[in-house]
Amino acid sequence: MLFHYTSYQGESIYNEYMKKRLMETAVTLWQEYGYDSVSINRICEECDVTKGSFYHHFASKEDLLNQYIISIIENVRIEEDSLDTRSSIDGIYDL
């Protein structure tokens, strides 16, 4: 798949897409083969990107893992906030 964007916003969208794609691919490979058995080269091959592209988004494989863990924590917080909001709204209807 080839993307071509000319605006900064488009580049930002592509960068977020590529970062997420690299992360999801790495996690899938880690689940199948284990963290230590999956190299950056393997992740790049699966995504059909260069190592330079990988290093544009992540400093290392460990950095990718850390960012993945952070994204999970952020998603849990968002879900918790959503549940808290729903509970507050439900309380209004109980009045």
JSON list of C-alpha atoms in Angstrom, two decimals:
[
{"chain": "A", "resi": 1, "resn": "MET", "atom": "CA", "xyz": [0.00, 0.00, 0.00]},
{"chain": "A", "resi": 2, "resn": "LEU", "atom": "CA", "xyz": [1.49, 3.36, -1.00]},
{"chain": "A", "resi": 3, "resn": "PHE", "atom": "CA", "xyz": [0.57, 6.60, 0.72]},
{"chain": "A", "resi": 4, "resn": "HIS", "atom": "CA", "xyz": [1.43, 10.04, -0.54]},
{"chain": "A", "resi": 5, "resn": "TYR", "atom": "CA", "xyz": [0.56, 13.06, 1.53]},
{"chain": "A", "resi": 6, "resn": "THR", "atom": "CA", "xyz": [1.67, 16.61, 0.91]},
{"chain": "A", "resi": 7, "resn": "SER", "atom": "CA", "xyz": [0.36, 18.31, 4.03]},
{"chain": "A", "resi": 8, "resn": "TYR", "atom": "CA", "xyz": [1.75, 18.15, 7.54]},
{"chain": "A", "resi": 9, "resn": "GLN", "atom": "CA", "xyz": [-1.56, 16.79, 8.80]},
{"chain": "A", "resi": 10, "resn": "GLY", "atom": "CA", "xyz": [-1.41, 14.01, 6.22]},
{"chain": "A", "resi": 11, "resn": "GLU", "atom": "CA", "xyz": [2.13, 13.15, 7.25]},
{"chain": "A", "resi": 12, "resn": "SER", "atom": "CA", "xyz": [0.99, 13.03, 10.84]},
{"chain": "A", "resi": 13, "resn": "ILE", "atom": "CA", "xyz": [-1.85, 10.66, 9.94]},
{"chain": "A", "resi": 14, "resn": "TYR", "atom": "CA", "xyz": [0.52, 8.42, 8.00]},
{"chain": "A", "resi": 15, "resn": "ASN", "atom": "CA", "xyz": [3.06, 8.44, 10.85]},
{"chain": "A", "resi": 16, "resn": "GLU", "atom": "CA", "xyz": [0.40, 7.41, 13.36]},
{"chain": "A", "resi": 17, "resn": "TYR", "atom": "CA", "xyz": [-0.82, 4.72, 10.98]},
{"chain": "A", "resi": 18, "resn": "MET", "atom": "CA", "xyz": [2.70, 3.35, 10.48]},
{"chain": "A", "resi": 19, "resn": "LYS", "atom": "CA", "xyz": [3.53, 3.47, 14.17]},
{"chain": "A", "resi": 20, "resn": "LYS", "atom": "CA", "xyz": [0.35, 1.55, 15.01]},
{"chain": "A", "resi": 21, "resn": "ARG", "atom": "CA", "xyz": [1.01, -0.95, 12.21]},
{"chain": "A", "resi": 22, "resn": "LEU", "atom": "CA", "xyz": [4.57, -1.61, 13.42]},
{"chain": "A", "resi": 23, "resn": "MET", "atom": "CA", "xyz": [3.32, -2.01, 16.98]},
{"chain": "A", "resi": 24, "resn": "GLU", "atom": "CA", "xyz": [0.48, -4.39, 16.08]},
{"chain": "A", "resi": 25, "resn": "THR", "atom": "CA", "xyz": [2.76, -6.46, 13.86]},
{"chain": "A", "resi": 26, "resn": "ALA", "atom": "CA", "xyz": [5.40, -6.71, 16.58]},
{"chain": "A", "resi": 27, "resn": "VAL", "atom": "CA", "xyz": [2.85, -7.80, 19.18]},
{"chain": "A", "resi": 28, "resn": "THR", "atom": "CA", "xyz": [1.44, -10.45, 16.85]},
{"chain": "A", "resi": 29, "resn": "LEU", "atom": "CA", "xyz": [4.94, -11.80, 16.16]},
{"chain": "A", "resi": 30, "resn": "TRP", "atom": "CA", "xyz": [5.84, -11.73, 19.86]},
{"chain": "A", "resi": 31, "resn": "GLN", "atom": "CA", "xyz": [2.73, -13.70, 20.71]},
{"chain": "A", "resi": 32, "resn": "GLU", "atom": "CA", "xyz": [3.64, -16.35, 18.17]},
{"chain": "A", "resi": 33, "resn": "TYR", "atom": "CA", "xyz": [7.44, -16.52, 18.51]},
{"chain": "A", "resi": 34, "resn": "GLY", "atom": "CA", "xyz": [8.30, -14.75, 21.77]},
{"chain": "A", "resi": 35, "resn": "TYR", "atom": "CA", "xyz": [9.85, -11.34, 22.33]},
{"chain": "A", "resi": 36, "resn": "ASP", "atom": "CA", "xyz": [13.48, -12.48, 22.18]},
{"chain": "A", "resi": 37, "resn": "SER", "atom": "CA", "xyz": [12.98, -14.45, 18.96]},
{"chain": "A", "resi": 38, "resn": "VAL", "atom": "CA", "xyz": [11.60, -11.53, 16.95]},
{"chain": "A", "resi": 39, "resn": "SER", "atom": "CA", "xyz": [14.12, -9.07, 15.54]},
{"chain": "A", "resi": 40, "resn": "ILE", "atom": "CA", "xyz": [13.56, -5.55, 14.30]},
{"chain": "A", "resi": 41, "resn": "ASN", "atom": "CA", "xyz": [14.40, -6.88, 10.84]},
{"chain": "A", "resi": 42, "resn": "ARG", "atom": "CA", "xyz": [11.55, -9.39, 11.10]},
{"chain": "A", "resi": 43, "resn": "ILE", "atom": "CA", "xyz": [9.08, -6.70, 12.17]},
{"chain": "A", "resi": 44, "resn": "CYS", "atom": "CA", "xyz": [10.19, -4.50, 9.25]},
{"chain": "A", "resi": 45, "resn": "GLU", "atom": "CA", "xyz": [9.93, -7.38, 6.78]},
{"chain": "A", "resi": 46, "resn": "GLU", "atom": "CA", "xyz": [6.38, -8.16, 7.90]},
{"chain": "A", "resi": 47, "resn": "CYS", "atom": "CA", "xyz": [5.41, -4.48, 7.49]},
{"chain": "A", "resi": 48, "resn": "ASP", "atom": "CA", "xyz": [7.40, -4.08, 4.26]},
{"chain": "A", "resi": 49, "resn": "VAL", "atom": "CA", "xyz": [9.25, -1.05, 5.61]},
{"chain": "A", "resi": 50, "resn": "THR", "atom": "CA", "xyz": [12.90, -0.15, 6.06]},
{"chain": "A", "resi": 51, "resn": "LYS", "atom": "CA", "xyz": [14.73, -0.19, 9.37]},
{"chain": "A", "resi": 52, "resn": "GLY", "atom": "CA", "xyz": [14.99, 3.58, 8.99]},
{"chain": "A", "resi": 53, "resn": "SER", "atom": "CA", "xyz": [11.22, 3.78, 9.08]},
{"chain": "A", "resi": 54, "resn": "PHE", "atom": "CA", "xyz": [11.18, 1.66, 12.22]},
{"chain": "A", "resi": 55, "resn": "TYR", "atom": "CA", "xyz": [13.76, 3.89, 13.91]},
{"chain": "A", "resi": 56, "resn": "HIS", "atom": "CA", "xyz": [11.79, 6.97, 12.88]},
{"chain": "A", "resi": 57, "resn": "HIS", "atom": "CA", "xyz": [9.05, 5.77, 15.24]},
{"chain": "A", "resi": 58, "resn": "PHE", "atom": "CA", "xyz": [10.93, 3.79, 17.89]},
{"chain": "A", "resi": 59, "resn": "ALA", "atom": "CA", "xyz": [14.41, 4.00, 19.39]},
{"chain": "A", "resi": 60, "resn": "SER", "atom": "CA", "xyz": [14.60, 0.22, 19.83]},
{"chain": "A", "resi": 61, "resn": "LYS", "atom": "CA", "xyz": [12.54, -2.93, 20.16]},
{"chain": "A", "resi": 62, "resn": "GLU", "atom": "CA", "xyz": [12.36, -2.26, 23.89]},
{"chain": "A", "resi": 63, "resn": "ASP", "atom": "CA", "xyz": [11.04, 1.25, 23.18]},
{"chain": "A", "resi": 64, "resn": "LEU", "atom": "CA", "xyz": [8.32, -0.26, 20.97]},
{"chain": "A", "resi": 65, "resn": "LEU", "atom": "CA", "xyz": [7.34, -2.62, 23.79]},
{"chain": "A", "resi": 66, "resn": "ASN", "atom": "CA", "xyz": [7.31, 0.24, 26.31]},
{"chain": "A", "resi": 67, "resn": "GLN", "atom": "CA", "xyz": [5.13, 2.39, 24.05]},
{"chain": "A", "resi": 68, "resn": "TYR", "atom": "CA", "xyz": [2.77, -0.55, 23.53]},
{"chain": "A", "resi": 69, "resn": "ILE", "atom": "CA", "xyz": [2.42, -1.01, 27.29]},
{"chain": "A", "resi": 70, "resn": "ILE", "atom": "CA", "xyz": [1.79, 2.73, 27.72]},
{"chain": "A", "resi": 71, "resn": "SER", "atom": "CA", "xyz": [-0.92, 2.60, 25.04]},
{"chain": "A", "resi": 72, "resn": "ILE", "atom": "CA", "xyz": [-2.64, -0.25, 26.90]},
{"chain": "A", "resi": 73, "resn": "ILE", "atom": "CA", "xyz": [-2.55, 1.71, 30.16]},
{"chain": "A", "resi": 74, "resn": "GLU", "atom": "CA", "xyz": [-3.96, 4.80, 28.42]},
{"chain": "A", "resi": 75, "resn": "ASN", "atom": "CA", "xyz": [-6.77, 2.73, 26.88]},
{"chain": "A", "resi": 76, "resn": "VAL", "atom": "CA", "xyz": [-7.65, 1.30, 30.29]},
{"chain": "A", "resi": 77, "resn": "ARG", "atom": "CA", "xyz": [-7.74, 4.82, 31.77]},
{"chain": "A", "resi": 78, "resn": "ILE", "atom": "CA", "xyz": [-10.00, 6.02, 28.96]},
{"chain": "A", "resi": 79, "resn": "GLU", "atom": "CA", "xyz": [-12.31, 3.06, 29.55]},
{"chain": "A", "resi": 80, "resn": "GLU", "atom": "CA", "xyz": [-12.35, 3.73, 33.30]},
{"chain": "A", "resi": 81, "resn": "ASP", "atom": "CA", "xyz": [-13.18, 7.41, 32.67]},
{"chain": "A", "resi": 82, "resn": "SER", "atom": "CA", "xyz": [-15.97, 6.34, 30.35]},
{"chain": "A", "resi": 83, "resn": "LEU", "atom": "CA", "xyz": [-17.38, 4.02, 33.00]},
{"chain": "A", "resi": 84, "resn": "ASP", "atom": "CA", "xyz": [-17.17, 6.76, 35.64]},
{"chain": "A", "resi": 85, "resn": "THR", "atom": "CA", "xyz": [-19.04, 9.14, 33.33]},
{"chain": "A", "resi": 86, "resn": "ARG", "atom": "CA", "xyz": [-21.74, 6.58, 32.66]},
{"chain": "A", "resi": 87, "resn": "SER", "atom": "CA", "xyz": [-22.14, 5.95, 36.40]},
{"chain": "A", "resi": 88, "resn": "SER", "atom": "CA", "xyz": [-22.53, 9.69, 37.00]},
{"chain": "A", "resi": 89, "resn": "ILE", "atom": "CA", "xyz": [-25.12, 9.97, 34.25]},
{"chain": "A", "resi": 90, "resn": "ASP", "atom": "CA", "xyz": [-26.99, 6.93, 35.57]},
{"chain": "A", "resi": 91, "resn": "GLY", "atom": "CA", "xyz": [-27.04, 8.60, 39.00]},
{"chain": "A", "resi": 92, "resn": "ILE", "atom": "CA", "xyz": [-28.78, 11.64, 37.51]},
{"chain": "A", "resi": 93, "resn": "TYR", "atom": "CA", "xyz": [-31.61, 9.46, 36.25]},
{"chain": "A", "resi": 94, "resn": "ASP", "atom": "CA", "xyz": [-32.03, 7.97, 39.72]},
{"chain": "A", "resi": 95, "resn": "LEU", "atom": "CA", "xyz": [-32.95, 11.39, 41.14]}
]
